[in-house]
mmCIF file of C-alpha atoms in Angstrom:
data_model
loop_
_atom_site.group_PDB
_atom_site.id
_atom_site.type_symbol
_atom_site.label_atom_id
_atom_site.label_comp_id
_atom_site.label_asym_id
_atom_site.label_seq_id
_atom_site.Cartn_x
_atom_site.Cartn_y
_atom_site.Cartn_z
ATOM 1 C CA UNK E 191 -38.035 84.248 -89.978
ATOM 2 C CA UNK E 192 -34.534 82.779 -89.860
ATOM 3 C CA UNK E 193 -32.553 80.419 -92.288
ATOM 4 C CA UNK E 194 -33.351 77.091 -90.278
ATOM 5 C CA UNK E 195 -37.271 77.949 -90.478
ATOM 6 C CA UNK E 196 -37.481 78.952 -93.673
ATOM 7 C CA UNK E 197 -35.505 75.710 -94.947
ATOM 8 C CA UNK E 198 -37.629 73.724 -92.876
ATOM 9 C CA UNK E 199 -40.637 75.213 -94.748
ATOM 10 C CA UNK E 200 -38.807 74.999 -98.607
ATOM 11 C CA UNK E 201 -37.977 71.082 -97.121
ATOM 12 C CA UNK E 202 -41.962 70.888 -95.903
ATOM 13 C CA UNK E 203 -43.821 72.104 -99.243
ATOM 14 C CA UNK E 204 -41.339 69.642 -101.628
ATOM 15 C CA UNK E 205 -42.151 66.360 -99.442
ATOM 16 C CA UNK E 206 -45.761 67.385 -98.983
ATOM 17 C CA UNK E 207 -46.582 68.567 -102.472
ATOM 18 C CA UNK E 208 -44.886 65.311 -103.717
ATOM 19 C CA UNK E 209 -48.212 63.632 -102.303
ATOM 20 C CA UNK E 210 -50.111 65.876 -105.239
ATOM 21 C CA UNK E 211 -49.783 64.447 -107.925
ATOM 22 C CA UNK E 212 -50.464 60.815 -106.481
ATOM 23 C CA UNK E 213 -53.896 62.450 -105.334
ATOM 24 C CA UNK E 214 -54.812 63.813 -108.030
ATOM 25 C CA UNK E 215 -54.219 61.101 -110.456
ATOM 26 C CA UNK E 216 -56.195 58.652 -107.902
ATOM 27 C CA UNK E 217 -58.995 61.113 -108.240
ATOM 28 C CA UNK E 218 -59.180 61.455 -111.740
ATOM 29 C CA UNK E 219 -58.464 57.766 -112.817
ATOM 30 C CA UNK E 220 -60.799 56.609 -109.862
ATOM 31 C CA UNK E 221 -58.409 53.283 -109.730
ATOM 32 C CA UNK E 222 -56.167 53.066 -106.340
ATOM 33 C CA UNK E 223 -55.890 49.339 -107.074
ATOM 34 C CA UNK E 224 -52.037 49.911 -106.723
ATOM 35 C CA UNK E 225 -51.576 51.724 -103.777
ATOM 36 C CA UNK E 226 -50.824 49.515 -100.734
ATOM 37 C CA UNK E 227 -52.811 49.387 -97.675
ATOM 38 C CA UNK E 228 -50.066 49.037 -95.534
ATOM 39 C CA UNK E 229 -48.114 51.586 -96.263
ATOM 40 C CA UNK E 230 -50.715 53.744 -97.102
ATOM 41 C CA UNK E 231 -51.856 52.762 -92.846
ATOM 42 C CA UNK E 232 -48.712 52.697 -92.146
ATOM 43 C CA UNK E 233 -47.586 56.209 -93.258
ATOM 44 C CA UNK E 234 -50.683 58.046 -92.320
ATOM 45 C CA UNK E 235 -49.639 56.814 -88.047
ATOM 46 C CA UNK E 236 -46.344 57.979 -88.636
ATOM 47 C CA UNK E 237 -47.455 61.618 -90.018
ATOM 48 C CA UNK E 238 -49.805 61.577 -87.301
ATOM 49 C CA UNK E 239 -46.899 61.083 -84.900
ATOM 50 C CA UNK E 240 -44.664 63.694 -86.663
ATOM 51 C CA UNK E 241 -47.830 65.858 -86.154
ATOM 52 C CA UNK E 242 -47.996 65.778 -82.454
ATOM 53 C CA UNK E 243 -43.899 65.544 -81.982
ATOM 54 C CA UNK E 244 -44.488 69.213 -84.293
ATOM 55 C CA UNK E 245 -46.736 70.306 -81.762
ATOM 56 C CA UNK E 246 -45.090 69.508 -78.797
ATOM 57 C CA UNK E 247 -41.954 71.079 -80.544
ATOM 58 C CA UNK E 248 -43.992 74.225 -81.447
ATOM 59 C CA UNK E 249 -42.005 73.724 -84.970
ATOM 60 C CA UNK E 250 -44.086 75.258 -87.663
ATOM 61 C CA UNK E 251 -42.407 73.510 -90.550
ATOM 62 C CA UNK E 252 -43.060 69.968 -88.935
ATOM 63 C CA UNK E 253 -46.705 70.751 -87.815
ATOM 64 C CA UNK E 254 -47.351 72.445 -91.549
ATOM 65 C CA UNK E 255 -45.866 69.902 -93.421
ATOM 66 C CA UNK E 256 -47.292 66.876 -91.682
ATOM 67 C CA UNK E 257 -50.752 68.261 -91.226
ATOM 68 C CA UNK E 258 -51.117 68.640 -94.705
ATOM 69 C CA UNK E 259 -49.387 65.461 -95.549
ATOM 70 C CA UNK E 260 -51.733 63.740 -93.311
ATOM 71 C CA UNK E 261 -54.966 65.272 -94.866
ATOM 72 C CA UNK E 262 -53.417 64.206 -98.682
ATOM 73 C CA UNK E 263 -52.838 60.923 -97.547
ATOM 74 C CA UNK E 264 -56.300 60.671 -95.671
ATOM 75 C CA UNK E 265 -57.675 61.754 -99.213
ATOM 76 C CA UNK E 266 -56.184 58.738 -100.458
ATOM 77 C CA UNK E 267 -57.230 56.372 -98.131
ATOM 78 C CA UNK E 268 -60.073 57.495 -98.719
ATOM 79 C CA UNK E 269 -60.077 57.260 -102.308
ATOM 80 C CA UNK E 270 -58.272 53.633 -101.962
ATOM 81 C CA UNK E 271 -62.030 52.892 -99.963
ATOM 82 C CA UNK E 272 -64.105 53.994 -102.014
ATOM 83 C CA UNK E 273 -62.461 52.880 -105.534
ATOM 84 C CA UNK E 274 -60.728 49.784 -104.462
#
């Protein structure tokens, strides 16, 4: 693996696990009263767009952080659903 992947990757898991916490306290409070629908929509088609601009780049670091990103901040969504 050389420098420029594995940066890409260190880069990937910091923005991605930053989504964690946000998750997890969504979960356990069972309150996503203040997280936005908009950007929450918003971010989730943008991911999705990294996603397929990963793919068609073959560019494991942007497919691996985006594809988990996206399933986080589907979690939320729904979360933000079902708890209002």
């Amino acid at each position: 693996m050389d420098f420029l992947t594995i940066l890409g990757l260190a880069a990937a898991t910091l923005t991605t696990s930053a989504f964690l916490p946000q998750m997890l306290k969504t979960w356990q409070s069972k309150s996503a009263k203040d997280v936005s629908y908009t950007m929450l929509i918003t971010f989730i088609v943008g991911i999705f767009l990294w996603l397929i601009y990963g793919i068609f780049r073959q560019d494991l670091a942007i497919i691996l952080a985006n594809f988990i990103t996206l399933i986080f901040n589907l979690i939320i969504l729904w979360l933000k659903i079902r708890y209002g």
